[in-house]
PDB file of C-alpha atoms in Angstrom:
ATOM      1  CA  UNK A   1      89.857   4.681 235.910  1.00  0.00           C
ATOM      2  CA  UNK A   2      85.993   4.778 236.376  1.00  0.00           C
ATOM      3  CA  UNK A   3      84.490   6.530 239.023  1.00  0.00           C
ATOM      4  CA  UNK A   4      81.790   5.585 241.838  1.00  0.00           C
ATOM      5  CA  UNK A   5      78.656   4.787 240.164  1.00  0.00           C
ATOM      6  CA  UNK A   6      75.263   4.607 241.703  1.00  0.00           C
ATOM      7  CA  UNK A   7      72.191   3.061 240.305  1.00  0.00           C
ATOM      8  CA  UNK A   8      69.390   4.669 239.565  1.00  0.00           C
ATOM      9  CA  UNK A   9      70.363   7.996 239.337  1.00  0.00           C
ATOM     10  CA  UNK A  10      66.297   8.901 240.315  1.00  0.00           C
ATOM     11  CA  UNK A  11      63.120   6.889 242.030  1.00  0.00           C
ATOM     12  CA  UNK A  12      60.139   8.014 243.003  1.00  0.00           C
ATOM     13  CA  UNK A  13      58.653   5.684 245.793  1.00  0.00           C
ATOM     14  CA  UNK A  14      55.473   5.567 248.278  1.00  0.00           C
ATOM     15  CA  UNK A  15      54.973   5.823 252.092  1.00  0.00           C
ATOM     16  CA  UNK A  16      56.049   2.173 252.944  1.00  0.00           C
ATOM     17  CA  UNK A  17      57.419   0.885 250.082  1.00  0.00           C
ATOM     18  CA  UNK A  18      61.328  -0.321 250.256  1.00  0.00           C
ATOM     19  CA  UNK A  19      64.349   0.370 248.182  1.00  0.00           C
ATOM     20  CA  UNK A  20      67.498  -0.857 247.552  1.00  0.00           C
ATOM     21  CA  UNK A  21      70.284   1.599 245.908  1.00  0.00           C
ATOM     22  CA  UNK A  22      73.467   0.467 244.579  1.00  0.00           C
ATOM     23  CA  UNK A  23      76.895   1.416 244.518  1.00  0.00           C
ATOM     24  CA  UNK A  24      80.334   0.522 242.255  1.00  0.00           C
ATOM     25  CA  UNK A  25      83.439   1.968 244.159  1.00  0.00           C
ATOM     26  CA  UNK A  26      86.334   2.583 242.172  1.00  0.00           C
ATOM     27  CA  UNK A  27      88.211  -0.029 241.414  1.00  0.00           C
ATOM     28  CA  UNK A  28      90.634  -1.251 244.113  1.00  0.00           C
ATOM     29  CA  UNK A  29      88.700   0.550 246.652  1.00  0.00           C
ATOM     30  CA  UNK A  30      87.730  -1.471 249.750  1.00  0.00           C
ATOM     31  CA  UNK A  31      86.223   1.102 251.972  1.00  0.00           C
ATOM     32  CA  UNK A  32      81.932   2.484 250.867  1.00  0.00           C
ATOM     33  CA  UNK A  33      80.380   4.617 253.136  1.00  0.00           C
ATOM     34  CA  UNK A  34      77.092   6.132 252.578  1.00  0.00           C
ATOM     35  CA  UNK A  35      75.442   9.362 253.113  1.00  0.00           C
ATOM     36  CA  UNK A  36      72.199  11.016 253.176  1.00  0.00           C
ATOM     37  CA  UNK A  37      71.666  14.952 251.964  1.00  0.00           C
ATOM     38  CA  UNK A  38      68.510  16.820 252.806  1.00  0.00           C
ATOM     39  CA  UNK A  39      67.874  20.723 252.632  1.00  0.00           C
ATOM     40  CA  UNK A  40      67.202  20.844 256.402  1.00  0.00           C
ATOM     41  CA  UNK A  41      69.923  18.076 258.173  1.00  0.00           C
ATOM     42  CA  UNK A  42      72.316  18.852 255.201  1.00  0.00           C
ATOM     43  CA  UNK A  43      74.920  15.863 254.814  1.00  0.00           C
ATOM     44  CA  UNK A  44      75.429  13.335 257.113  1.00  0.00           C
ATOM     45  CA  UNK A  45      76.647   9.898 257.507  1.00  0.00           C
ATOM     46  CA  UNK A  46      74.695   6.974 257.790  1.00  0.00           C
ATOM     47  CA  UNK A  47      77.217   3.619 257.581  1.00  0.00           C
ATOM     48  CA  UNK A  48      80.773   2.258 256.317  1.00  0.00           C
ATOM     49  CA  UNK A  49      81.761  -0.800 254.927  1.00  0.00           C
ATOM     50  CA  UNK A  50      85.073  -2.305 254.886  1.00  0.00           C
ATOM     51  CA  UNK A  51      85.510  -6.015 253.571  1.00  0.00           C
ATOM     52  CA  UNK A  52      82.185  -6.482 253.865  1.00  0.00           C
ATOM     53  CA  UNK A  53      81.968  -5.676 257.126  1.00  0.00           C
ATOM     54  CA  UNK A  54      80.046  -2.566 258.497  1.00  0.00           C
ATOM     55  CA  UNK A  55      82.958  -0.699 260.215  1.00  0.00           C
ATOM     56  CA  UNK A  56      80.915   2.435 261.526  1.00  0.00           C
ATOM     57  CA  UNK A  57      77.527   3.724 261.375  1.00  0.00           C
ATOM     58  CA  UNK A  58      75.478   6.925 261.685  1.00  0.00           C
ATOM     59  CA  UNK A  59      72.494   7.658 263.986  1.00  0.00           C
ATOM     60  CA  UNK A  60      69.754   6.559 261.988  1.00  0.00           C
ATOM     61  CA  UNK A  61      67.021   3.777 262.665  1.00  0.00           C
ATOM     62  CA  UNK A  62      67.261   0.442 261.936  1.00  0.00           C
ATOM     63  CA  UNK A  63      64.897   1.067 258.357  1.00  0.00           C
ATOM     64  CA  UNK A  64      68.540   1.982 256.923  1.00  0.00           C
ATOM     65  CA  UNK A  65      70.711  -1.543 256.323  1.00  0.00           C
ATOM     66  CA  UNK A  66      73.213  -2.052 254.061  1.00  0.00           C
ATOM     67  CA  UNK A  67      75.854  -4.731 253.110  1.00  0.00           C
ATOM     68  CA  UNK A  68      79.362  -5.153 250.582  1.00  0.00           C
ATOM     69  CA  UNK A  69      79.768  -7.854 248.750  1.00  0.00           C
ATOM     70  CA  UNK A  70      83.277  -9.414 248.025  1.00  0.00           C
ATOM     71  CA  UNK A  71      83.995  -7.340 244.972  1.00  0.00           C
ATOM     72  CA  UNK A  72      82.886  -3.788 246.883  1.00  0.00           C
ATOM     73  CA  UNK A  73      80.139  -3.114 245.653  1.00  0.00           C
ATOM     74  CA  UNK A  74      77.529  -2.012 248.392  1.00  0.00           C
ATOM     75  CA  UNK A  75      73.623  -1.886 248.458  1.00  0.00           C
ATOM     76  CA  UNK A  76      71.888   0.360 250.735  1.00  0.00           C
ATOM     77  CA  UNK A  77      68.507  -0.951 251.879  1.00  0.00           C
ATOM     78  CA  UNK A  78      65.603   1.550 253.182  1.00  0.00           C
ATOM     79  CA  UNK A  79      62.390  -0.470 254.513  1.00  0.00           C
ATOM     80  CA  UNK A  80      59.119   1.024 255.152  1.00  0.00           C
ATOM     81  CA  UNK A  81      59.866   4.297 253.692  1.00  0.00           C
ATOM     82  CA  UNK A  82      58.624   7.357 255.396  1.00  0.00           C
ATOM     83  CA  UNK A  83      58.133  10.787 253.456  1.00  0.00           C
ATOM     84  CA  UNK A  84      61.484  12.488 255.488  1.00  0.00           C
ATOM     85  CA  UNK A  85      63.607   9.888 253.562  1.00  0.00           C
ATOM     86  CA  UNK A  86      63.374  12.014 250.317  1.00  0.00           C
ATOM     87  CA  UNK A  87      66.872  12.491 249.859  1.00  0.00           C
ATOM     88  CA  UNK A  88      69.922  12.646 247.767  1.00  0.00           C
ATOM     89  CA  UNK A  89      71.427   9.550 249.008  1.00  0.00           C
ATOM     90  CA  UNK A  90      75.336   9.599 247.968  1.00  0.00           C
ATOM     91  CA  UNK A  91      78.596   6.708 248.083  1.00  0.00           C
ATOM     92  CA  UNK A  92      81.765   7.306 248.744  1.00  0.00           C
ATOM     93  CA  UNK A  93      84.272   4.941 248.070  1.00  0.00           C
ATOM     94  CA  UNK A  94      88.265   5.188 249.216  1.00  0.00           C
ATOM     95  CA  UNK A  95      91.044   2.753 248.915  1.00  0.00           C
ATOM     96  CA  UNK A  96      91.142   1.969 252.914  1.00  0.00           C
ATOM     97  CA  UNK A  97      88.590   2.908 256.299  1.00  0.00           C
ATOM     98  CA  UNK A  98      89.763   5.628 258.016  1.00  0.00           C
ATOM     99  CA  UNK A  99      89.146   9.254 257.971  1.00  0.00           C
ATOM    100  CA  UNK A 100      92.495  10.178 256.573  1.00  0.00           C
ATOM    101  CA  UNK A 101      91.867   8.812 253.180  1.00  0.00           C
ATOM    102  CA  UNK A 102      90.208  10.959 250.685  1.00  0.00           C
ATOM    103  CA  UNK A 103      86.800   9.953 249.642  1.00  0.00           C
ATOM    104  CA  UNK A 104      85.516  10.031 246.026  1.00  0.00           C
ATOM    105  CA  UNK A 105      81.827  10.632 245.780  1.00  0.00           C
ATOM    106  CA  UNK A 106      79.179   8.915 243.216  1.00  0.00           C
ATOM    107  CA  UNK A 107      76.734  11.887 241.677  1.00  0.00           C
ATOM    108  CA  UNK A 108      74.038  10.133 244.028  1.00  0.00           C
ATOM    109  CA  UNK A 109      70.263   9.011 244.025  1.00  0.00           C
ATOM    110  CA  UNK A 110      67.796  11.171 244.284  1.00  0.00           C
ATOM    111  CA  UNK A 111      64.760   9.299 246.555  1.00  0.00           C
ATOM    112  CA  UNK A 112      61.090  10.955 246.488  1.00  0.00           C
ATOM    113  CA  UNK A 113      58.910   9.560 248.589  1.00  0.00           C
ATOM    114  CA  UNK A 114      54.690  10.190 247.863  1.00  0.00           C
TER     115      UNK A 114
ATOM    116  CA  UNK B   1      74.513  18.750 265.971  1.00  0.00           C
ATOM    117  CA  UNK B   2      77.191  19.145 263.227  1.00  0.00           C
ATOM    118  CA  UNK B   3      80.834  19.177 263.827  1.00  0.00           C
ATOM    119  CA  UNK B   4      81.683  21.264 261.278  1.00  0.00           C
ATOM    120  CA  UNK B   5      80.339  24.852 260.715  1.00  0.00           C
ATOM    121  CA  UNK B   6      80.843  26.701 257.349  1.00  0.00           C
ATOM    122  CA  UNK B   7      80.452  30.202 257.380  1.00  0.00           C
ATOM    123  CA  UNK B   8      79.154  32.126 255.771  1.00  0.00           C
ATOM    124  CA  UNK B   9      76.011  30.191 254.719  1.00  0.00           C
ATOM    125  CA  UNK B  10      75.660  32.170 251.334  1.00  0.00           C
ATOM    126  CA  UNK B  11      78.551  34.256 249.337  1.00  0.00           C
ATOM    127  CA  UNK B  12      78.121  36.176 245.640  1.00  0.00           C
ATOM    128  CA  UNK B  13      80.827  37.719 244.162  1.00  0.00           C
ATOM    129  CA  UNK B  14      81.857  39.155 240.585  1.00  0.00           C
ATOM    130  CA  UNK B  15      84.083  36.647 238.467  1.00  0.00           C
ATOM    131  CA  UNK B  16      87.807  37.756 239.447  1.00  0.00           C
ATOM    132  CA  UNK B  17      87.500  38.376 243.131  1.00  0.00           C
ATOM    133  CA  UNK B  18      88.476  36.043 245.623  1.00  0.00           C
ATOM    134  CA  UNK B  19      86.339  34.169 248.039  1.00  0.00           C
ATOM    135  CA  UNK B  20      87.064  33.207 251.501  1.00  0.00           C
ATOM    136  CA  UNK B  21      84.688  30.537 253.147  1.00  0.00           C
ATOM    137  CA  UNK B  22      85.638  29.876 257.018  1.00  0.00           C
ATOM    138  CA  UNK B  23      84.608  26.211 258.921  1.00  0.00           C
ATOM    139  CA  UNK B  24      84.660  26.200 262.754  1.00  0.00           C
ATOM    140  CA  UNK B  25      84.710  22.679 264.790  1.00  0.00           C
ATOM    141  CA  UNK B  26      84.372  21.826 268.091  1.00  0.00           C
ATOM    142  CA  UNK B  27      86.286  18.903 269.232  1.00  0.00           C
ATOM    143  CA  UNK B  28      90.452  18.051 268.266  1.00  0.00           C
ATOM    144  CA  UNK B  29      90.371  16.639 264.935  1.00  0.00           C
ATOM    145  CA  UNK B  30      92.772  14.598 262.945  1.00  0.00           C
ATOM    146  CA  UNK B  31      92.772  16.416 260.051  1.00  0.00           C
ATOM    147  CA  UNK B  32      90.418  18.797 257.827  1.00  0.00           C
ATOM    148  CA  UNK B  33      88.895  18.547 254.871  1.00  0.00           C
ATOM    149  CA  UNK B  34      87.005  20.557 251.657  1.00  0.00           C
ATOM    150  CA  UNK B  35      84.630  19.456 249.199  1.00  0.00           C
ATOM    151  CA  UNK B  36      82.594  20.598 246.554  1.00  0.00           C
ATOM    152  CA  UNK B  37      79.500  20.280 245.391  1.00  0.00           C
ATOM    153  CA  UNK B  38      78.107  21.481 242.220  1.00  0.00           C
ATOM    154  CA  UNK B  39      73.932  21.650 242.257  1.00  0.00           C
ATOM    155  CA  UNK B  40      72.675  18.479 243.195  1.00  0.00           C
ATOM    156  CA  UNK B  41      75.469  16.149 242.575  1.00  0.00           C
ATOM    157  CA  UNK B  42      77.926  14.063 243.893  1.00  0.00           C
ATOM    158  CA  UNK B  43      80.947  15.802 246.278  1.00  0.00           C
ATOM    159  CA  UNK B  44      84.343  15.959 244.835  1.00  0.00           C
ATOM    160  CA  UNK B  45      87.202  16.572 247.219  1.00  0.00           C
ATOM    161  CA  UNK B  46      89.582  19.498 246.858  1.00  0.00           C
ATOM    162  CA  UNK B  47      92.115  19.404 249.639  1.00  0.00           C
ATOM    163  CA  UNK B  48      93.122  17.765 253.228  1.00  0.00           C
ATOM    164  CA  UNK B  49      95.040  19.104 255.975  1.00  0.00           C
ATOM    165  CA  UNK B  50      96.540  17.253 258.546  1.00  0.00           C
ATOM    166  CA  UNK B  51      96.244  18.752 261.911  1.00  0.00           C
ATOM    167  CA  UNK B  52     100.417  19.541 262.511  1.00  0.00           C
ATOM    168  CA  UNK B  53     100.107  21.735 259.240  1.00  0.00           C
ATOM    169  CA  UNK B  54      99.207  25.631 258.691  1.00  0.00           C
ATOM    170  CA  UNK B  55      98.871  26.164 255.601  1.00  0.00           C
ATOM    171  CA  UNK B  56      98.270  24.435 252.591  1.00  0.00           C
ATOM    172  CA  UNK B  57      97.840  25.246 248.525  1.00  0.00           C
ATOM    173  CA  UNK B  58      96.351  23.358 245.343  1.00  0.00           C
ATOM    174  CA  UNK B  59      96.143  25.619 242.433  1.00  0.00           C
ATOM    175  CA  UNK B  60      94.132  28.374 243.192  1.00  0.00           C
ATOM    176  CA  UNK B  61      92.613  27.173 246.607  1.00  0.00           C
ATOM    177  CA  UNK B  62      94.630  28.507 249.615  1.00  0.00           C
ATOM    178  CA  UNK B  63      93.631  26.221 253.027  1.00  0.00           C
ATOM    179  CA  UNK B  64      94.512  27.429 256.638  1.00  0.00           C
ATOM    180  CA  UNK B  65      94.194  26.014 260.281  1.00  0.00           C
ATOM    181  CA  UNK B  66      94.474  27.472 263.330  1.00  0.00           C
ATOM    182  CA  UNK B  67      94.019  24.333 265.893  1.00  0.00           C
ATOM    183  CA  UNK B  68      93.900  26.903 268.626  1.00  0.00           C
ATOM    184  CA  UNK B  69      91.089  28.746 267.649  1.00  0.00           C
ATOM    185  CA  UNK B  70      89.294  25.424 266.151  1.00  0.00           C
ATOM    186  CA  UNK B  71      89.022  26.968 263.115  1.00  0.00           C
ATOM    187  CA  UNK B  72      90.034  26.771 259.453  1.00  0.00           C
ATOM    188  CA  UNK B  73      89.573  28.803 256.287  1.00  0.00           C
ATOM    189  CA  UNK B  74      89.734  27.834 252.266  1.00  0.00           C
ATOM    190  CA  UNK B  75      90.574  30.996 249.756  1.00  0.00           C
ATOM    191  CA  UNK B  76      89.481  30.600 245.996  1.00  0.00           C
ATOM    192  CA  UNK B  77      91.834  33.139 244.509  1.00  0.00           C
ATOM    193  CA  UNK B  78      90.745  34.676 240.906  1.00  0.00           C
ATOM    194  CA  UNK B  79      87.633  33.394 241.323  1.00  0.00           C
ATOM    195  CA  UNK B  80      85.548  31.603 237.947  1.00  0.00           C
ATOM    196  CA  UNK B  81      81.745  31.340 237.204  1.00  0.00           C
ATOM    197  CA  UNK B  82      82.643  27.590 237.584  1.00  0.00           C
ATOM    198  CA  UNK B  83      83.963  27.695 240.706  1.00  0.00           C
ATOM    199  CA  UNK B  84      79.562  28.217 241.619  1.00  0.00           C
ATOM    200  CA  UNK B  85      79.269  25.507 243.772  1.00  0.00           C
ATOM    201  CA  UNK B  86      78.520  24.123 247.888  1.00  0.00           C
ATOM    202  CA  UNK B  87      81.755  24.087 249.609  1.00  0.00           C
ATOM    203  CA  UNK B  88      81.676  21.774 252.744  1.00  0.00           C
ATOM    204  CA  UNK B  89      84.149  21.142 255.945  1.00  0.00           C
ATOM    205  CA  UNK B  90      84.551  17.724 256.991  1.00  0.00           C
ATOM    206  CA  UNK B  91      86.403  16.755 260.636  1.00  0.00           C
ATOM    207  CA  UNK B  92      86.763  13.769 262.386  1.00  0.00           C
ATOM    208  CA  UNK B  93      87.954  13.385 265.594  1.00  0.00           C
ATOM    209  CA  UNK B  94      91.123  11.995 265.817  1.00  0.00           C
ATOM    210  CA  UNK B  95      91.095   7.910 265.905  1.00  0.00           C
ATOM    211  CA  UNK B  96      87.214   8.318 264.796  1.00  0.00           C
ATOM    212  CA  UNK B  97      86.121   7.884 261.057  1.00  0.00           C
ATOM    213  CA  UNK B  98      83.151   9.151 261.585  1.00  0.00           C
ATOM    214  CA  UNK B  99      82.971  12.148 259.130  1.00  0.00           C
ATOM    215  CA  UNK B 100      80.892  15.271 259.855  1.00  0.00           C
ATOM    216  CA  UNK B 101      80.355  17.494 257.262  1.00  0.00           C
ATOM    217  CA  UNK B 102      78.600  21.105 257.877  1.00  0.00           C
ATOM    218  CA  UNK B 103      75.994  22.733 256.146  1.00  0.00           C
ATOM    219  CA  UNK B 104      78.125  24.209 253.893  1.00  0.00           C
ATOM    220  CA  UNK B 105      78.524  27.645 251.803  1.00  0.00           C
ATOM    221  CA  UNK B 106      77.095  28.538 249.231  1.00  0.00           C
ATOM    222  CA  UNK B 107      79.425  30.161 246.608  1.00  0.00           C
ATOM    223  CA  UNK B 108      78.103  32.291 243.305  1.00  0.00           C
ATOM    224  CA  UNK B 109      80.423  33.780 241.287  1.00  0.00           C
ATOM    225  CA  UNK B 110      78.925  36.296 238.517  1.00  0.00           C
ATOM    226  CA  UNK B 111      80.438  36.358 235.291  1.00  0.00           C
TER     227      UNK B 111
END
């Protein structure tokens, strides 16, 4: 079975720019939840998806969207991109929302912003 | 601020030793959880425990949690140049999906 894919892999973008990252959960996976990993705030969350419907979210501004489409597949929007939003931003996908599910990771996108 | 603490932030060890890696949490949690991450790249998951169990093993990793003291604990036994990685705690309180993860620790094993 195929793991989570995200696409690109890297992107180098400027201060207010946007960007739109993708994500493939494994198949039969309903649940995507997205994360953002810096050296200095280390990992944390910034929204879940469930039939495409966001089913939690993070505390982060209202730059950072994001929406599932009917097969599962996610995109995560950033909008007027600020130079703290370099990142490695990673997807998660797991077969149902909730915290007691295990989470399989993609190997991320790596965001510079000049 | 983070739910989940790993401690300690950095560890280095000789290939063969064993590693302990602790996480402390604040609030009741549902269950526990460890990942790793290898430089840069996507987390894979290695084991959950639910909050009614004590002890738990997968291969060489040895988990433990003590919901009294808030606290839990992941052993890498005969440790393995490839077992240089992150290694993060993730808690959610109970009902909430909301994962936290720490800052995790920073494992290097020496061949």
């Amino acid at each position: 079975k195929a793991g989570v894919t995200q696409t690109p892999r890297y992107l180098i973008k400027t201060r207010g720019q946007q960007v739109t990252l993708s994500c493939s959960p494994i198949s039969g996976h309903r649940s995507v939840s997205w994360y953002q990993q810096t050296p200095g705030q280390g990992l944390q969350f910034l929204f879940e998806y469930f039939s495409e419907t966001q089913r939690n979210k993070g505390n982060f501004p209202g730059r950072f969207s994001g929406r599932q489409f009917s097969n599962s597949r996610s995109e995560m929007n950033v909008s007027t991109l600020e130079l703290g939003d370099s990142a490695l931003y990673l997807c998660a996908s797991s077969l149902e929302s909730g915290y007691s599910y295990e989470q399989y990771f993609g190997p991320g996108t790596r965001l510079t912003v000049t | 601020s983070q739910q989940g603490e790993e401690d300690p932030q950095a560890l280095s060890i000789q290939e063969g030793e064993n590693a302990t890696m602790n996480c402390s949490y604040k609030t009741s949690i549902n269950n526990l959880q460890w990942y790793r991450q290898n430089s840069g790249r996507g987390l894979v998951h290695l084991i959950l425990i639910r909050s009614n169990e004590r002890e738990k093993h997968s291969g060489r990793l040895r988990v433990t949690l003590d919901t009294s003291k808030k606290s839990s604990s992941l052993l890498i036994t005969a440790s393995r140049a490839a077992d240089t990685a992150s290694y993060f705690c993730a808690t959610g309180p109970g009902g909430s999906y909301i994962p936290t993860f720490g800052r995790g620790t920073s494992l290097i094993v020496h061949p």
